[in-house]
mmCIF file of C-alpha atoms and ligand atoms in Angstrom:
data_model
loop_
_atom_site.group_PDB
_atom_site.id
_atom_site.type_symbol
_atom_site.label_atom_id
_atom_site.label_comp_id
_atom_site.label_asym_id
_atom_site.label_seq_id
_atom_site.Cartn_x
_atom_site.Cartn_y
_atom_site.Cartn_z
ATOM 1 C CA MET A 1 90.418 16.342 -128.815
ATOM 2 C CA THR A 2 94.075 15.036 -128.422
ATOM 3 C CA LYS A 3 96.268 16.369 -131.008
ATOM 4 C CA HIS A 4 98.542 14.030 -132.465
ATOM 5 C CA THR A 5 102.145 14.698 -133.705
ATOM 6 C CA SER A 6 103.346 13.583 -137.407
ATOM 7 C CA GLU A 7 105.506 11.094 -135.663
ATOM 8 C CA GLN A 8 102.551 9.727 -133.818
ATOM 9 C CA LEU A 9 100.436 9.387 -136.995
ATOM 10 C CA GLN A 10 103.415 7.864 -138.905
ATOM 11 C CA ASN A 11 103.773 5.087 -136.472
ATOM 12 C CA PHE A 12 100.148 4.153 -136.341
ATOM 13 C CA LEU A 13 100.184 4.201 -140.504
ATOM 14 C CA ASP A 14 103.505 1.980 -140.179
ATOM 15 C CA ILE A 15 101.551 -0.364 -138.034
ATOM 16 C CA ALA A 16 98.488 -0.392 -139.973
ATOM 17 C CA THR A 17 100.879 -0.967 -143.201
ATOM 18 C CA GLU A 18 102.245 -4.262 -141.374
ATOM 19 C CA ALA A 19 98.637 -5.454 -140.535
ATOM 20 C CA ALA A 20 97.691 -4.758 -144.190
ATOM 21 C CA LEU A 21 100.511 -6.258 -145.493
ATOM 22 C CA ALA A 22 100.286 -9.435 -143.306
ATOM 23 C CA ALA A 23 96.745 -10.004 -144.440
ATOM 24 C CA GLY A 24 97.331 -9.375 -147.872
ATOM 25 C CA ALA A 25 100.030 -12.136 -147.935
ATOM 26 C CA ILE A 26 97.214 -14.266 -146.528
ATOM 27 C CA LEU A 27 94.367 -13.413 -149.169
ATOM 28 C CA GLN A 28 96.882 -13.948 -152.214
ATOM 29 C CA GLY A 29 97.341 -17.362 -150.266
ATOM 30 C CA TYR A 30 93.766 -18.676 -150.569
ATOM 31 C CA LEU A 31 92.694 -17.092 -153.790
ATOM 32 C CA GLY A 32 91.421 -20.044 -155.935
ATOM 33 C CA ASN A 33 91.776 -22.310 -153.197
ATOM 34 C CA LEU A 34 89.106 -21.683 -150.799
ATOM 35 C CA GLU A 35 87.194 -24.623 -149.068
ATOM 36 C CA ALA A 36 84.656 -23.003 -146.869
ATOM 37 C CA VAL A 37 82.490 -20.578 -148.308
ATOM 38 C CA GLU A 38 79.507 -19.408 -146.104
ATOM 39 C CA GLU A 39 76.432 -17.227 -146.410
ATOM 40 C CA LYS A 40 76.690 -14.770 -143.349
ATOM 41 C CA GLY A 41 72.702 -14.450 -143.477
ATOM 42 C CA ARG A 42 71.553 -12.206 -146.462
ATOM 43 C CA PRO A 43 71.774 -13.890 -149.759
ATOM 44 C CA GLY A 44 75.093 -13.270 -151.074
ATOM 45 C CA ASP A 45 76.837 -11.865 -148.049
ATOM 46 C CA LEU A 46 79.897 -14.212 -147.968
ATOM 47 C CA VAL A 47 82.837 -15.137 -145.555
ATOM 48 C CA THR A 48 85.341 -17.419 -146.232
ATOM 49 C CA GLU A 49 88.300 -18.638 -144.338
ATOM 50 C CA ALA A 50 90.374 -16.071 -146.103
ATOM 51 C CA ASP A 51 88.168 -13.327 -144.411
ATOM 52 C CA LYS A 52 89.080 -14.997 -140.871
ATOM 53 C CA ASN A 53 92.382 -15.704 -141.185
ATOM 54 C CA ALA A 54 93.300 -12.165 -142.692
ATOM 55 C CA GLU A 55 91.422 -10.785 -139.816
ATOM 56 C CA VAL A 56 93.324 -12.603 -137.020
ATOM 57 C CA ALA A 57 96.609 -11.754 -138.604
ATOM 58 C CA ILE A 58 95.346 -7.882 -138.751
ATOM 59 C CA LEU A 59 94.248 -8.365 -134.992
ATOM 60 C CA ASP A 60 97.710 -9.988 -133.846
ATOM 61 C CA VAL A 61 99.783 -6.901 -135.095
ATOM 62 C CA LEU A 62 97.157 -4.261 -133.547
ATOM 63 C CA ARG A 63 97.098 -6.062 -130.349
ATOM 64 C CA ARG A 64 100.981 -6.380 -130.157
ATOM 65 C CA HIS A 65 101.605 -2.880 -131.183
ATOM 66 C CA LEU A 66 98.452 -1.021 -129.481
ATOM 67 C CA PRO A 67 97.060 -3.376 -126.878
ATOM 68 C CA HIS A 68 94.930 -0.511 -125.367
ATOM 69 C CA HIS A 69 93.302 0.705 -128.898
ATOM 70 C CA SER A 70 89.438 -0.338 -129.412
ATOM 71 C CA ILE A 71 88.959 -2.051 -132.500
ATOM 72 C CA LEU A 72 85.756 -3.005 -134.822
ATOM 73 C CA ALA A 73 86.309 -5.619 -136.934
ATOM 74 C CA GLU A 74 83.960 -7.006 -139.810
ATOM 75 C CA GLU A 75 84.026 -10.496 -138.798
ATOM 76 C CA SER A 76 84.827 -10.027 -134.833
ATOM 77 C CA GLY A 77 82.725 -7.085 -134.106
ATOM 78 C CA GLN A 78 83.645 -4.371 -131.411
ATOM 79 C CA LEU A 79 86.881 -5.458 -129.105
ATOM 80 C CA GLY A 80 88.964 -3.888 -126.575
ATOM 81 C CA ASP A 81 88.021 -0.804 -124.397
ATOM 82 C CA THR A 82 85.392 0.952 -125.471
ATOM 83 C CA THR A 83 86.136 4.107 -124.027
ATOM 84 C CA SER A 84 89.379 4.385 -125.790
ATOM 85 C CA GLU A 85 89.772 7.725 -128.292
ATOM 86 C CA TYR A 86 91.474 5.403 -130.720
ATOM 87 C CA LEU A 87 89.327 3.050 -133.016
ATOM 88 C CA TRP A 88 90.580 1.028 -135.626
ATOM 89 C CA ALA A 89 87.982 -0.047 -138.406
ATOM 90 C CA ILE A 90 88.924 -3.376 -139.999
ATOM 91 C CA ASP A 91 87.821 -4.908 -143.245
ATOM 92 C CA PRO A 92 89.977 -7.800 -143.788
ATOM 93 C CA LEU A 93 88.594 -8.724 -147.412
ATOM 94 C CA ASP A 94 86.580 -5.946 -149.147
ATOM 95 C CA GLY A 95 85.293 -7.781 -151.837
ATOM 96 C CA THR A 96 84.509 -10.895 -150.805
ATOM 97 C CA THR A 97 82.167 -11.627 -153.612
ATOM 98 C CA ASN A 98 84.909 -10.652 -156.261
ATOM 99 C CA TYR A 99 87.269 -12.767 -154.371
ATOM 100 C CA ALA A 100 85.221 -16.126 -154.006
ATOM 101 C CA HIS A 101 84.633 -15.607 -157.923
ATOM 102 C CA GLN A 102 88.492 -14.960 -158.378
ATOM 103 C CA TYR A 103 87.809 -11.650 -159.723
ATOM 104 C CA PRO A 104 90.713 -9.567 -158.841
ATOM 105 C CA PHE A 105 89.231 -6.669 -157.511
ATOM 106 C CA PHE A 106 89.743 -6.890 -153.776
ATOM 107 C CA ALA A 107 91.468 -5.194 -151.021
ATOM 108 C CA VAL A 108 92.641 -5.325 -147.279
ATOM 109 C CA SER A 109 91.073 -1.983 -145.520
ATOM 110 C CA ILE A 110 92.638 -0.672 -142.335
ATOM 111 C CA GLY A 111 91.287 3.124 -140.748
ATOM 112 C CA LEU A 112 92.124 4.558 -137.663
ATOM 113 C CA LEU A 113 89.497 6.893 -136.276
ATOM 114 C CA ILE A 114 90.460 9.261 -133.472
ATOM 115 C CA ASP A 115 87.559 10.425 -131.471
ATOM 116 C CA GLY A 116 85.640 9.627 -134.440
ATOM 117 C CA ILE A 117 87.574 11.422 -137.119
ATOM 118 C CA PRO A 118 90.088 9.139 -139.921
ATOM 119 C CA GLN A 119 93.199 10.019 -139.064
ATOM 120 C CA VAL A 120 95.232 6.932 -140.512
ATOM 121 C CA GLY A 121 94.191 4.517 -143.423
ATOM 122 C CA ALA A 122 96.233 1.755 -145.589
ATOM 123 C CA ILE A 123 94.257 -0.204 -148.041
ATOM 124 C CA PHE A 124 96.272 -2.818 -149.675
ATOM 125 C CA ASP A 125 95.087 -4.535 -153.035
ATOM 126 C CA PRO A 126 97.292 -7.774 -153.009
ATOM 127 C CA PHE A 127 96.221 -8.871 -156.291
ATOM 128 C CA HIS A 128 97.759 -5.777 -157.882
ATOM 129 C CA ASN A 129 100.279 -4.953 -155.079
ATOM 130 C CA GLU A 130 99.188 -1.568 -154.720
ATOM 131 C CA LEU A 131 99.489 -0.175 -150.885
ATOM 132 C CA PHE A 132 97.488 2.805 -150.687
ATOM 133 C CA ARG A 133 98.180 4.942 -147.857
ATOM 134 C CA ALA A 134 97.214 8.298 -145.980
ATOM 135 C CA ALA A 135 97.378 10.206 -142.765
ATOM 136 C CA LYS A 136 95.674 13.617 -141.543
ATOM 137 C CA GLY A 137 98.078 16.166 -142.959
ATOM 138 C CA LEU A 138 100.612 14.225 -144.540
ATOM 139 C CA GLY A 139 99.001 13.292 -147.695
ATOM 140 C CA ALA A 140 97.817 10.321 -149.531
ATOM 141 C CA THR A 141 100.350 7.856 -151.541
ATOM 142 C CA ARG A 142 100.290 4.910 -153.775
ATOM 143 C CA ASN A 143 102.973 2.612 -153.100
ATOM 144 C CA ARG A 144 104.798 5.254 -151.181
ATOM 145 C CA ARG A 145 104.617 7.904 -153.971
ATOM 146 C CA PRO A 146 102.140 10.942 -153.694
ATOM 147 C CA ILE A 147 98.798 10.710 -155.234
ATOM 148 C CA GLY A 148 95.969 13.399 -156.046
ATOM 149 C CA VAL A 149 92.380 13.387 -157.490
ATOM 150 C CA SER A 150 91.535 13.861 -161.186
ATOM 151 C CA PRO A 151 90.905 17.254 -163.001
ATOM 152 C CA THR A 152 87.706 16.380 -164.324
ATOM 153 C CA SER A 153 85.339 19.566 -163.910
ATOM 154 C CA GLN A 154 82.108 18.493 -165.497
ATOM 155 C CA LEU A 155 79.743 15.889 -164.450
ATOM 156 C CA SER A 156 79.062 14.815 -168.112
ATOM 157 C CA LYS A 157 82.936 14.017 -168.463
ATOM 158 C CA SER A 158 83.361 12.253 -165.387
ATOM 159 C CA LEU A 159 83.852 8.156 -164.740
ATOM 160 C CA LEU A 160 82.063 7.233 -161.608
ATOM 161 C CA VAL A 161 81.449 4.108 -159.405
ATOM 162 C CA THR A 162 79.188 2.949 -156.898
ATOM 163 C CA GLY A 163 77.811 -0.035 -155.418
ATOM 164 C CA PHE A 164 74.941 -1.874 -153.870
ATOM 165 C CA ALA A 165 74.348 -3.142 -150.617
ATOM 166 C CA TYR A 166 73.272 -6.624 -149.375
ATOM 167 C CA ASP A 167 70.018 -5.377 -148.550
ATOM 168 C CA ARG A 168 68.818 -4.224 -152.110
ATOM 169 C CA ARG A 169 66.349 -6.990 -152.457
ATOM 170 C CA GLU A 170 64.581 -5.811 -149.139
ATOM 171 C CA THR A 171 64.100 -1.924 -149.587
ATOM 172 C CA ALA A 172 63.501 0.504 -152.201
ATOM 173 C CA ASP A 173 65.989 2.615 -151.159
ATOM 174 C CA ASN A 174 68.617 0.342 -153.303
ATOM 175 C CA ASN A 175 70.438 2.674 -155.482
ATOM 176 C CA TYR A 176 69.205 1.228 -158.619
ATOM 177 C CA ALA A 177 67.558 4.400 -159.927
ATOM 178 C CA GLU A 178 70.585 6.519 -158.885
ATOM 179 C CA PHE A 179 72.752 3.822 -161.113
ATOM 180 C CA CYS A 180 70.421 4.266 -164.208
ATOM 181 C CA LYS A 181 70.231 8.204 -163.913
ATOM 182 C CA LEU A 182 74.112 8.718 -163.511
ATOM 183 C CA THR A 183 74.910 6.157 -166.174
ATOM 184 C CA HIS A 184 72.634 8.348 -168.532
ATOM 185 C CA LEU A 185 74.709 11.862 -167.413
ATOM 186 C CA THR A 186 78.051 10.832 -167.304
ATOM 187 C CA GLN A 187 80.873 8.417 -169.465
ATOM 188 C CA GLY A 188 79.955 5.642 -167.070
ATOM 189 C CA VAL A 189 79.213 4.227 -163.901
ATOM 190 C CA ARG A 190 81.444 1.048 -162.583
ATOM 191 C CA ARG A 191 80.274 -1.187 -159.805
ATOM 192 C CA SER A 192 83.650 -2.726 -159.260
ATOM 193 C CA GLY A 193 82.231 -4.452 -155.803
ATOM 194 C CA ALA A 194 85.038 -3.468 -153.231
ATOM 195 C CA ALA A 195 84.223 0.059 -151.443
ATOM 196 C CA SER A 196 87.497 0.712 -150.062
ATOM 197 C CA LEU A 197 89.136 0.482 -153.354
ATOM 198 C CA ASP A 198 86.738 2.614 -155.120
ATOM 199 C CA LEU A 199 87.876 5.353 -152.692
ATOM 200 C CA ALA A 200 91.426 4.563 -153.193
ATOM 201 C CA HIS A 201 90.870 5.132 -156.922
ATOM 202 C CA ILE A 202 89.225 8.357 -156.683
ATOM 203 C CA ALA A 203 92.202 9.128 -154.461
ATOM 204 C CA CYS A 204 94.743 8.493 -157.279
ATOM 205 C CA GLY A 205 92.610 10.155 -160.051
ATOM 206 C CA ARG A 206 91.487 6.707 -162.024
ATOM 207 C CA LEU A 207 87.546 7.519 -161.304
ATOM 208 C CA ASP A 208 86.222 10.844 -160.516
ATOM 209 C CA GLY A 209 83.135 10.345 -158.233
ATOM 210 C CA TYR A 210 81.782 7.578 -155.717
ATOM 211 C CA TRP A 211 78.500 7.195 -154.099
ATOM 212 C CA GLU A 212 76.815 4.583 -152.003
ATOM 213 C CA ARG A 213 74.416 3.842 -149.429
ATOM 214 C CA GLY A 214 74.448 0.820 -146.762
ATOM 215 C CA LEU A 215 78.277 0.948 -145.799
ATOM 216 C CA SER A 216 79.764 -0.199 -142.613
ATOM 217 C CA PRO A 217 82.532 2.014 -141.226
ATOM 218 C CA TRP A 218 85.222 -0.526 -141.907
ATOM 219 C CA ASP A 219 84.316 -0.318 -145.613
ATOM 220 C CA ILE A 220 84.966 3.726 -145.604
ATOM 221 C CA ALA A 221 87.035 4.495 -142.994
ATOM 222 C CA ALA A 222 90.451 4.346 -144.407
ATOM 223 C CA GLY A 223 89.017 5.480 -148.056
ATOM 224 C CA ILE A 224 87.550 8.515 -146.698
ATOM 225 C CA LEU A 225 91.043 9.989 -145.387
ATOM 226 C CA LEU A 226 92.941 8.848 -148.462
ATOM 227 C CA VAL A 227 90.399 10.727 -150.676
ATOM 228 C CA GLU A 228 90.496 13.687 -148.887
ATOM 229 C CA GLU A 229 94.549 13.723 -148.359
ATOM 230 C CA ALA A 230 94.301 13.421 -152.283
ATOM 231 C CA GLY A 231 92.705 16.704 -152.478
ATOM 232 C CA GLY A 232 89.024 15.256 -152.796
ATOM 233 C CA LYS A 233 85.881 15.811 -150.881
ATOM 234 C CA VAL A 234 83.815 13.528 -148.722
ATOM 235 C CA THR A 235 80.400 14.434 -147.561
ATOM 236 C CA SER A 236 76.817 13.036 -147.156
ATOM 237 C CA TYR A 237 74.796 12.983 -150.200
ATOM 238 C CA ASP A 238 73.571 16.799 -149.806
ATOM 239 C CA GLY A 239 77.029 17.979 -148.949
ATOM 240 C CA SER A 240 76.931 18.154 -145.348
ATOM 241 C CA PRO A 241 79.563 16.966 -143.090
ATOM 242 C CA LEU A 242 79.821 12.775 -143.313
ATOM 243 C CA ILE A 243 78.263 10.883 -140.658
ATOM 244 C CA ILE A 244 80.204 7.546 -140.760
ATOM 245 C CA SER A 245 77.294 5.719 -139.203
ATOM 246 C CA SER A 246 75.087 6.699 -141.620
ATOM 247 C CA GLY A 247 76.302 4.071 -144.193
ATOM 248 C CA ARG A 248 75.960 6.807 -146.802
ATOM 249 C CA ILE A 249 78.595 8.547 -148.971
ATOM 250 C CA LEU A 250 79.394 10.813 -151.428
ATOM 251 C CA ALA A 251 83.166 11.387 -152.542
ATOM 252 C CA THR A 252 84.754 12.808 -155.285
ATOM 253 C CA ASN A 253 87.525 15.148 -156.812
ATOM 254 C CA GLY A 254 85.859 18.109 -155.542
ATOM 255 C CA LYS A 255 85.228 19.619 -158.733
ATOM 256 C CA ILE A 256 82.224 17.417 -159.745
ATOM 257 C CA HIS A 257 80.732 17.267 -155.974
ATOM 258 C CA GLN A 258 78.048 19.939 -156.242
ATOM 259 C CA GLU A 259 77.003 18.578 -159.710
ATOM 260 C CA LEU A 260 76.959 15.080 -158.518
ATOM 261 C CA SER A 261 75.277 15.994 -155.034
ATOM 262 C CA THR A 262 72.334 18.026 -157.012
ATOM 263 C CA GLU A 263 71.795 14.876 -159.035
ATOM 264 C CA LEU A 264 71.734 12.560 -156.357
ATOM 265 C CA LEU A 265 68.880 14.595 -154.466
ATOM 266 C CA GLN A 266 66.731 14.791 -157.378
ATOM 267 C CA ILE A 267 66.125 10.908 -157.765
ATOM 268 C CA SER A 268 63.108 8.951 -156.499
ATOM 269 C CA PRO A 269 63.136 5.127 -156.335
ATOM 270 C CA LEU A 270 62.270 2.858 -159.234
ATOM 271 C CA LYS A 271 59.210 1.072 -158.788
ATOM 272 C CA GLY A 272 58.774 -2.594 -158.850
ATOM 273 C CA TRP A 273 61.618 -3.791 -157.200
ATOM 274 C CA VAL A 274 60.563 -4.524 -153.789
HETATM 275 C C1 LIG B 1 81.118 -5.113 -149.807
HETATM 276 C C2 LIG B 1 82.188 -4.218 -150.977
HETATM 277 C C3 LIG B 1 80.889 -3.762 -151.893
HETATM 278 C C4 LIG B 1 79.748 -2.885 -151.485
HETATM 279 C C5 LIG B 1 79.114 -3.572 -150.416
HETATM 280 C C6 LIG B 1 80.266 -3.824 -149.300
HETATM 281 P P1 LIG B 1 82.634 -7.000 -148.611
HETATM 282 O O1 LIG B 1 82.095 -5.309 -148.732
HETATM 283 O O2 LIG B 1 82.577 -2.955 -150.311
HETATM 284 O O3 LIG B 1 81.796 -3.059 -153.095
HETATM 285 O O4 LIG B 1 78.856 -2.571 -152.495
HETATM 286 O O5 LIG B 1 78.168 -2.778 -149.334
HETATM 287 O O6 LIG B 1 79.667 -4.867 -148.210
HETATM 288 O O7 LIG B 1 81.174 -7.694 -147.957
HETATM 289 O O8 LIG B 1 82.812 -7.567 -149.847
HETATM 290 O O9 LIG B 1 83.490 -6.801 -147.324
HETATM 291 CA CA1 LIG B 2 83.356 -4.492 -147.370
HETATM 292 CA CA1 LIG B 3 84.841 -7.744 -145.746
#
């Protein structure tokens, strides 16, 4: 694996930031003025002209600065040299359902994987003007000030967040049982509707833990690094090293990780929903 200097990572982070801010301005421009909202396949899986144009803006920035890097973008798929050690995982609009309803919880998420490991991440929430950034070994920030995870050390005192993938009507593994049980065991479980921001909010201590299944690399690449650089922990549900392509993630402040993992592993699906 090639070792990168702080300067190189910082340079990639600045490029990610330029792209995230450009896309965020486009999202703000279309908010409340959407003309084209389409379903991509599954019911409720929406795409709008805001998603598409924000993605074009991100691709322009990346191609201008880093023409040899490979890209995995939600709306365009895999682009560029697939043998590159660099892979940019891009979600131009995370939280499209919220956005289409003008519910103000959505973000641009841009993560750079180097040899498969998240090393740079920028998440921009343009409605609240919050920019979350991280680079491996360089810490995590919110609007350029250092952030850290919460001190909550008991599951019973925690505030969690989760989400439900678009295939939830097709599988018994739909996260409904987990949501019920953890609502019962904690101070609350939120369903905010934007995985990248869920992770950013763990990183800055507003939430204590997050789990979800059915995710794509562009939803979580940037957020994984934010949580880790803010002092938190990110793994598979059972605590083993995260496999991004599994789509299943457990991210916490570290202190409630074991307790949350133990509960998640003991849950069986609710009957009657599929
Ligand atoms: C979705 C959001 C949501 C999560 C879904 C994702 P999109 O991304 O992150 O919180 O629960 O699984 O697909 O479609 O709004 O980019
Ligand atoms: Ca997404
Ligand atoms: Ca999206």
